[in-house]
mmCIF file of C-alpha atoms in Angstrom:
data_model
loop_
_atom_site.group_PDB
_atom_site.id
_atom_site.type_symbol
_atom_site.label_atom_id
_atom_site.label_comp_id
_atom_site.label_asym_id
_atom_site.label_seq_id
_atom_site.Cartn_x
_atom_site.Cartn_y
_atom_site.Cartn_z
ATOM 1 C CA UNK A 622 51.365 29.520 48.009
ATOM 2 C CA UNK A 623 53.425 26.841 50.005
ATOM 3 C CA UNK A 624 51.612 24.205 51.414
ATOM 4 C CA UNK A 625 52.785 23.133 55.108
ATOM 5 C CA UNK A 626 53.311 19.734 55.412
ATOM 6 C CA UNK A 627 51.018 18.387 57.456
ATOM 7 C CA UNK A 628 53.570 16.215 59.871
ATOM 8 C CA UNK A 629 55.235 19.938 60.773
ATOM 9 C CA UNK A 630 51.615 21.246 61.538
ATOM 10 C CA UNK A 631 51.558 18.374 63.718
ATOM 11 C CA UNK A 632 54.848 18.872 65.862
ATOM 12 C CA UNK A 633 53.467 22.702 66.131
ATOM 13 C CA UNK A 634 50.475 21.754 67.269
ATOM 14 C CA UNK A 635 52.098 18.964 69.967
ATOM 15 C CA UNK A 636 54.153 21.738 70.700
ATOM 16 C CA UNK A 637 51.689 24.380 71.749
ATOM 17 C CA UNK A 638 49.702 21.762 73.638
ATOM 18 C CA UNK A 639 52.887 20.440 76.021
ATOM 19 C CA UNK A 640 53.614 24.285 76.434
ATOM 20 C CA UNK A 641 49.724 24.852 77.777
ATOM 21 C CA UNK A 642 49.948 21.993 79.954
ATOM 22 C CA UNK A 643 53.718 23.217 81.600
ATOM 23 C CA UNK A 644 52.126 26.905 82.304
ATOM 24 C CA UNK A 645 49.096 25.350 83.579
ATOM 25 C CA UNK A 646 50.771 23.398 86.009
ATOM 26 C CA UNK A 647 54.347 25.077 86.973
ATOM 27 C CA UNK A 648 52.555 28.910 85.790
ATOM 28 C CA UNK A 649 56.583 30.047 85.650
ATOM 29 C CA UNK A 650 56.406 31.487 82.103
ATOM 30 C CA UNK A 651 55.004 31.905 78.703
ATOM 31 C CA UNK A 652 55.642 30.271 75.525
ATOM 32 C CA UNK A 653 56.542 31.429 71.968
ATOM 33 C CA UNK A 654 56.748 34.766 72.644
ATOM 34 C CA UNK A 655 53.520 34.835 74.889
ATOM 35 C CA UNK A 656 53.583 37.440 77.267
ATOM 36 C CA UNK A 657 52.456 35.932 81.052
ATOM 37 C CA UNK A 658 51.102 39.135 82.044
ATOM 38 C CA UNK A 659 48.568 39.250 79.249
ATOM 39 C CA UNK A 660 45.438 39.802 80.823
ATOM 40 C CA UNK A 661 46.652 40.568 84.457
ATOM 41 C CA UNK A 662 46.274 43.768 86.387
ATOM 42 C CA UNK A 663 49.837 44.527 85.020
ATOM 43 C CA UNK A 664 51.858 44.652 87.975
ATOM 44 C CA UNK A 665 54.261 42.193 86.975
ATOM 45 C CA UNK A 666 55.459 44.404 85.005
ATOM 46 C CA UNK A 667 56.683 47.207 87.489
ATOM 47 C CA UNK A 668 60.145 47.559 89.022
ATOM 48 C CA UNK A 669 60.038 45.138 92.474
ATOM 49 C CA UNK A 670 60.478 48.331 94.746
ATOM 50 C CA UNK A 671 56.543 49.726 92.821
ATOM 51 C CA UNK A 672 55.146 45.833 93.440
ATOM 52 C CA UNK A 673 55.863 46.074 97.228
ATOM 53 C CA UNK A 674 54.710 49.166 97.273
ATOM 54 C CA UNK A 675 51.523 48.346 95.131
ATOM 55 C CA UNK A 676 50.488 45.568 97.404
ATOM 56 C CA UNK A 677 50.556 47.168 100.830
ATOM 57 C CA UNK A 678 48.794 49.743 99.872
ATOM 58 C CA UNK A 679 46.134 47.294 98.261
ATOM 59 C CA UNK A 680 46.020 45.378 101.759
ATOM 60 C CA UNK A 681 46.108 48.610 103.487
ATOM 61 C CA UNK A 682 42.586 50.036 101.655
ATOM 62 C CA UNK A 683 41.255 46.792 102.020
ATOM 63 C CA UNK A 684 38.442 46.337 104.444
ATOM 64 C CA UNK A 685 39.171 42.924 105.992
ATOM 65 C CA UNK A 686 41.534 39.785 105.714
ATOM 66 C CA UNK A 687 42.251 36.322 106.779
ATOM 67 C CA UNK A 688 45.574 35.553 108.070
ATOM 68 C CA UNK A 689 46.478 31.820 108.347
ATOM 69 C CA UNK A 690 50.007 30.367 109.090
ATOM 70 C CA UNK A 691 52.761 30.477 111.632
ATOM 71 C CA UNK A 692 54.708 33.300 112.750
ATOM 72 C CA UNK A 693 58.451 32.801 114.850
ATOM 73 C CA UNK A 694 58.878 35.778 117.466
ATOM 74 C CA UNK A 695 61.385 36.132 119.904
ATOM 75 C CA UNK A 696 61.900 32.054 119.474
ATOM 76 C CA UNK A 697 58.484 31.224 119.581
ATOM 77 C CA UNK A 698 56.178 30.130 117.289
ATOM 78 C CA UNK A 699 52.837 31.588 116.986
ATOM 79 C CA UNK A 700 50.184 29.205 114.881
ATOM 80 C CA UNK A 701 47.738 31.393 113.945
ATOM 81 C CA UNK A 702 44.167 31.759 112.557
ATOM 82 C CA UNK A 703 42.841 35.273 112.308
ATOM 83 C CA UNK A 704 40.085 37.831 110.724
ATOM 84 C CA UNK A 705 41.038 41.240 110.736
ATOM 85 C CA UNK A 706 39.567 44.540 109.967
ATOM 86 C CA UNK A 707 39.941 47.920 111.162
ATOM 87 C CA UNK A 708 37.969 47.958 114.249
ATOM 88 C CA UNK A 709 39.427 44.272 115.659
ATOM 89 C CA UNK A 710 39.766 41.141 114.797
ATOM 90 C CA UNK A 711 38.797 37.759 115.800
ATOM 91 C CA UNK A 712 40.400 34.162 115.760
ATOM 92 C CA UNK A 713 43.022 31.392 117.248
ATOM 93 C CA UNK A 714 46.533 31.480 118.805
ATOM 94 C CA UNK A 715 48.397 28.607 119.436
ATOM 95 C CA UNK A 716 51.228 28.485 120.956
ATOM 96 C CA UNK A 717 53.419 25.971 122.892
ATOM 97 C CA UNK A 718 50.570 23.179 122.250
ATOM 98 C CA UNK A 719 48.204 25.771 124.099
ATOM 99 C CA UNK A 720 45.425 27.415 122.103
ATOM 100 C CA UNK A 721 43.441 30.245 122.737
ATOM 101 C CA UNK A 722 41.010 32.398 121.151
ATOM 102 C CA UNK A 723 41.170 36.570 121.042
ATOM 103 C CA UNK A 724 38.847 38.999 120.026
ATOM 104 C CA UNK A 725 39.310 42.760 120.174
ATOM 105 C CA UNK A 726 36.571 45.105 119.503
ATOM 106 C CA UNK A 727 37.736 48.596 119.148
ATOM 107 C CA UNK A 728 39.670 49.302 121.831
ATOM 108 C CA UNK A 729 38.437 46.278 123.749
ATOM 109 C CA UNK A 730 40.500 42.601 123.917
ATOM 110 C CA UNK A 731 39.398 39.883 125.277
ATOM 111 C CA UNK A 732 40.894 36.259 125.401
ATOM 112 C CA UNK A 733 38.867 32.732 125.688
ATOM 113 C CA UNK A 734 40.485 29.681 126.781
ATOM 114 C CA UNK A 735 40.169 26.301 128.357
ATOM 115 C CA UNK A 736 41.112 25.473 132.221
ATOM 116 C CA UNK A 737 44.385 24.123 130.967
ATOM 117 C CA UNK A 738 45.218 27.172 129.560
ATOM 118 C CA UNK A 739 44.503 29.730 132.958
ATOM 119 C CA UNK A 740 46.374 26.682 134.722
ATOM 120 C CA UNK A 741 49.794 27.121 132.299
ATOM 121 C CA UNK A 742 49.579 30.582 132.590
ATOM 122 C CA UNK A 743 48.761 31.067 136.145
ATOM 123 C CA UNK A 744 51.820 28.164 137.142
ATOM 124 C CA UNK A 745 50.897 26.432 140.455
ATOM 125 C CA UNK A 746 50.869 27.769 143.632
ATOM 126 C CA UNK A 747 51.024 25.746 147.151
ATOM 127 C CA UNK A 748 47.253 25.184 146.809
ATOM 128 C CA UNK A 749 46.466 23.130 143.398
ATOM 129 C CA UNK A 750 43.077 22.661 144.382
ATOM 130 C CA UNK A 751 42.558 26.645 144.555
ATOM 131 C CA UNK A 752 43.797 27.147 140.952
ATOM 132 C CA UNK A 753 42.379 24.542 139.650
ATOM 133 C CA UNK A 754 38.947 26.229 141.080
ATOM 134 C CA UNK A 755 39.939 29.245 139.719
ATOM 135 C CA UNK A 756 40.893 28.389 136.532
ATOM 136 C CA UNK A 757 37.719 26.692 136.125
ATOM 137 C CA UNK A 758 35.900 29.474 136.464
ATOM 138 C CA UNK A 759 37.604 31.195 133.704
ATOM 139 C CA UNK A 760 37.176 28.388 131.692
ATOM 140 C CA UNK A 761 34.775 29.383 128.313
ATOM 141 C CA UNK A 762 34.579 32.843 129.458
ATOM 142 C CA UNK A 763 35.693 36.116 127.406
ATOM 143 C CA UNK A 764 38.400 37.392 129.718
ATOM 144 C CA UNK A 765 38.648 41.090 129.214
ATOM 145 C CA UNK A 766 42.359 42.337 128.786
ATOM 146 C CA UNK A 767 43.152 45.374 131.063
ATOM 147 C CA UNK A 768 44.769 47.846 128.314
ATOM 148 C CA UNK A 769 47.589 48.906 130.485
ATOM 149 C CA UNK A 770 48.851 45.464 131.139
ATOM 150 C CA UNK A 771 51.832 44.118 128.904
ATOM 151 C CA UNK A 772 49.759 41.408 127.841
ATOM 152 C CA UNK A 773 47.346 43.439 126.105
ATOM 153 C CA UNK A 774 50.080 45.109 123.961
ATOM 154 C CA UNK A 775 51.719 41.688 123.289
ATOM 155 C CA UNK A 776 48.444 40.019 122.141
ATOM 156 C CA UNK A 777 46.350 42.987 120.715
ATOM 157 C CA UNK A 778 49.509 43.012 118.242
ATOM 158 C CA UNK A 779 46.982 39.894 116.651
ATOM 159 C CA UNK A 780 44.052 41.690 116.215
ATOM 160 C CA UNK A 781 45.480 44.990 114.513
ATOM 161 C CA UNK A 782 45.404 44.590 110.844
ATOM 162 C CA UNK A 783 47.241 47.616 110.109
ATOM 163 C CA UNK A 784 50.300 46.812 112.571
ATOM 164 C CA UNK A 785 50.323 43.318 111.349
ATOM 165 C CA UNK A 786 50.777 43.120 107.422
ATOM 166 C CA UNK A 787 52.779 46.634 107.534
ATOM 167 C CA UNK A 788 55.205 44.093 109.645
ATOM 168 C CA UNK A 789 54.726 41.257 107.721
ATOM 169 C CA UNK A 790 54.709 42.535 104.518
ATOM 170 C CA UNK A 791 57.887 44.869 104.163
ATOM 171 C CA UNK A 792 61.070 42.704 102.961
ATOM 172 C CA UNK A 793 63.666 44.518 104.047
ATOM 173 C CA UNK A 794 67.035 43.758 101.374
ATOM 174 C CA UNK A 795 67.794 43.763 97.595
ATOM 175 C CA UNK A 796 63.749 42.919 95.673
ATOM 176 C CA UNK A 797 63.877 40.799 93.007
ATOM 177 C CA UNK A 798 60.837 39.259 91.373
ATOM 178 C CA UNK A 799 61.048 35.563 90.574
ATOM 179 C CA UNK A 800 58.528 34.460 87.991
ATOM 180 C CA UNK A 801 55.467 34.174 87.256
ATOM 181 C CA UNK A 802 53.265 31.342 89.257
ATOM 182 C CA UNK A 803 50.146 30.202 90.582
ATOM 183 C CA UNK A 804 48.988 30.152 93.696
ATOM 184 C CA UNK A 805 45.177 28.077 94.014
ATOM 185 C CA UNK A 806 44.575 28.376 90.535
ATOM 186 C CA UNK A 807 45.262 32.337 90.911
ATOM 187 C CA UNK A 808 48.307 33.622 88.878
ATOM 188 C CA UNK A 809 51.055 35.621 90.741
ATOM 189 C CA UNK A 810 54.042 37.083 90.634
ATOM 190 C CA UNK A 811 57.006 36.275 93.207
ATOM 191 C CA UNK A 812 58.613 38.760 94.944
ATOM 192 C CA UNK A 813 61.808 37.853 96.698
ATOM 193 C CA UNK A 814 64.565 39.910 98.722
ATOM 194 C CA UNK A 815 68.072 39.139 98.800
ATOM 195 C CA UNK A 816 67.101 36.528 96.314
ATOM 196 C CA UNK A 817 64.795 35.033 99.036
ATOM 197 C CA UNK A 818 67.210 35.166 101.787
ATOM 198 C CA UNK A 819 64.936 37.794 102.868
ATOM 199 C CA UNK A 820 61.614 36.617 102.847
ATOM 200 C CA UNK A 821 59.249 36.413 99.503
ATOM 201 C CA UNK A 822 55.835 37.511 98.749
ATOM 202 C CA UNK A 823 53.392 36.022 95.742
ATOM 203 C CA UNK A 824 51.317 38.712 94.387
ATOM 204 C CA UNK A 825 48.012 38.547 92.866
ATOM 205 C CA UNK A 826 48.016 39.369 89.173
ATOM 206 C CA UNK A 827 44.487 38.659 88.779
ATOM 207 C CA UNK A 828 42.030 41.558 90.562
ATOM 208 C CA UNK A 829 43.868 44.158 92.957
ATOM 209 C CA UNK A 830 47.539 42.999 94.132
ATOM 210 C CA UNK A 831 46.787 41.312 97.144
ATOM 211 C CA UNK A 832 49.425 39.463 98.324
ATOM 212 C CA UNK A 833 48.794 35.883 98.677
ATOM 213 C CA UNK A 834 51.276 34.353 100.091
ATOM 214 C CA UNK A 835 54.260 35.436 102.474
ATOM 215 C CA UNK A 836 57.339 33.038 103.389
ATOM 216 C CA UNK A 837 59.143 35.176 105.777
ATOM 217 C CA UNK A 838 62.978 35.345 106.286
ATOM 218 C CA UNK A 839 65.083 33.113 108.966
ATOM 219 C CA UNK A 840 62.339 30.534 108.461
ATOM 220 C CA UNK A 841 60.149 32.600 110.619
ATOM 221 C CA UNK A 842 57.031 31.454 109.323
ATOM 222 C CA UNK A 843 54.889 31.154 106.592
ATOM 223 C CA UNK A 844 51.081 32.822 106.274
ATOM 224 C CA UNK A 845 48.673 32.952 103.823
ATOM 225 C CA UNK A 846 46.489 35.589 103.487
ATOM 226 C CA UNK A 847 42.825 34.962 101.854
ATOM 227 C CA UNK A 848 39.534 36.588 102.217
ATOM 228 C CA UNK A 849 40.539 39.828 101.183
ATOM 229 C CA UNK A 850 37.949 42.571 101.786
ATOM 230 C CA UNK A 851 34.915 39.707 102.819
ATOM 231 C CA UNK A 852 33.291 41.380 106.014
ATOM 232 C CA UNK A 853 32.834 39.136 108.807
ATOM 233 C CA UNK A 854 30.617 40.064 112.115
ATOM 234 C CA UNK A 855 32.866 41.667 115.133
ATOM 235 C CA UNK A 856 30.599 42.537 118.237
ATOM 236 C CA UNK A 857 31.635 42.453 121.939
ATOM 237 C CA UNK A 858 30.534 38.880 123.805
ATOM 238 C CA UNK A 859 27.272 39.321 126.033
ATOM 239 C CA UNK A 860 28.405 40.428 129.450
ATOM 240 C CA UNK A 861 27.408 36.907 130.829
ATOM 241 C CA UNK A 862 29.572 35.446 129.260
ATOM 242 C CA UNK A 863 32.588 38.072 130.114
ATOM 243 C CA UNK A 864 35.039 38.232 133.042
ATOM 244 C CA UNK A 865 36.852 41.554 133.878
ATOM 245 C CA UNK A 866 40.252 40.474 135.120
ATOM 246 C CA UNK A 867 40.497 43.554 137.097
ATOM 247 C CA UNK A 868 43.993 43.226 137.948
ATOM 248 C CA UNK A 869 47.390 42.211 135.429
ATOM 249 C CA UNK A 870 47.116 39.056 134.170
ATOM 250 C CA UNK A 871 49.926 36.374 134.535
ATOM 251 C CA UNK A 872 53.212 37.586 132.900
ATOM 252 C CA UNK A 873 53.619 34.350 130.732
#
């Protein structure tokens, strides 16, 4: 038998080692052969049109999700930090330097906010010192949404899990995956349309196929999704400490 000299078992060894240390850190591919999906729940292996379709239905069965990021509508930008689940969801909006907070419960939505915020949305009328008043007394308080106003269908749009991802999470365009990477220490895979053009998703290879991470298209926001399936406490707010509108809220 042929002895290796040692100097070449050496340079292997250096070898291997960089190799360990560029997965670790980039996690874009394997080395020497090594397959990246060794280990994983497989899905990088699948055709990109069977990893979309993988992870919604994943989010879909999931029971609850946090949704962090910002989303661009209609030339706005929503910043947004929300819990959702099937019955409702809870969290911040912030929008236009003005935050508020929604929570729906079932069927029920309700928004909490500052003065400042009834002020901005109410605009000023001939008597300042009236809305002002007014506002105040809104102020803390769990403002319950009347469904058939528009603003209830424009906000509730937050608090629907369902509606939400199946929006945010079908890239419309030619998929493509796009390596292999890591996302928090978690290993994904990176699926892009119209070679990201379109928006790109990393997928979880580690567990189910959650997706992790969603840059949408147009630069229309970026939102990370974590928490998946941790249950989080939705209940109405006391009646005290609610306010029924009674009548359509401001348009803006």
């Amino acid at each position: 038998m042929t002895a290796i000299p040692r100097g070449r078992t050496r340079k292997a060894a250096l070898a291997r080692a960089v190799c360990a240390l560029f997965v670790a850190g980039a996690g874009v591919t394997g080395c020497g052969g090594e397959d990246p999906d060794a280990g994983t729940n497989g899905v990088g292996k699948l055709p990109p049109a069977k990893i979309q379709s993988r992870t919604q239905s994943a989010a879909e069965a999931a029971g609850a999700v946090r949704l962090s990021g910002a989303v661009v509508s209609n030339k706005r930008t929503y910043k947004l930090d929300m819990q959702l689940k099937k019955d409702g969801g809870t969290g911040s909006v912030t929008s236009d330097g003005v935050t508020f907070r929604l929570l729906r419960v079932d069927e029920h939505l309700f928004i909490n906010a500052d003065a400042d915020f009834w002020n901005h949305q109410g605009g000023k009328s001939d008597d300042s010192t009236s809305d002002t008043a007014a506002a105040g007394k809104l102020e803390g308080m769990y403002v319950k949404v009347p469904k058939g106003d528009p603003a209830y269908q424009q906000l509730s749009v937050f608090t629907d899990k369902d509606v939400l991802l199946d929006g945010l999470l079908s890239l419309q365009g030619e998929l493509a995956t796009d390596g292999h990477h890591k996302l928090n220490g978690v290993r994904t895979i990176r699926l892009t349309s119209d070679k990201g053009a379109g928006g790109r998703i990393d997928v979880s290879l580690e567990g189910k196929p959650y997706p992790l991470l969603l840059v949408r298209a147009g630069d229309a926001g970026t939102i990370r999704l974590t928490d998946w399936g941790r249950d989080f406490t939705l209940k109405a707010p006391d009646k005290a400490d609610t306010v029924d509108y009674g009548q359509q809220l401001p348009s803006s």
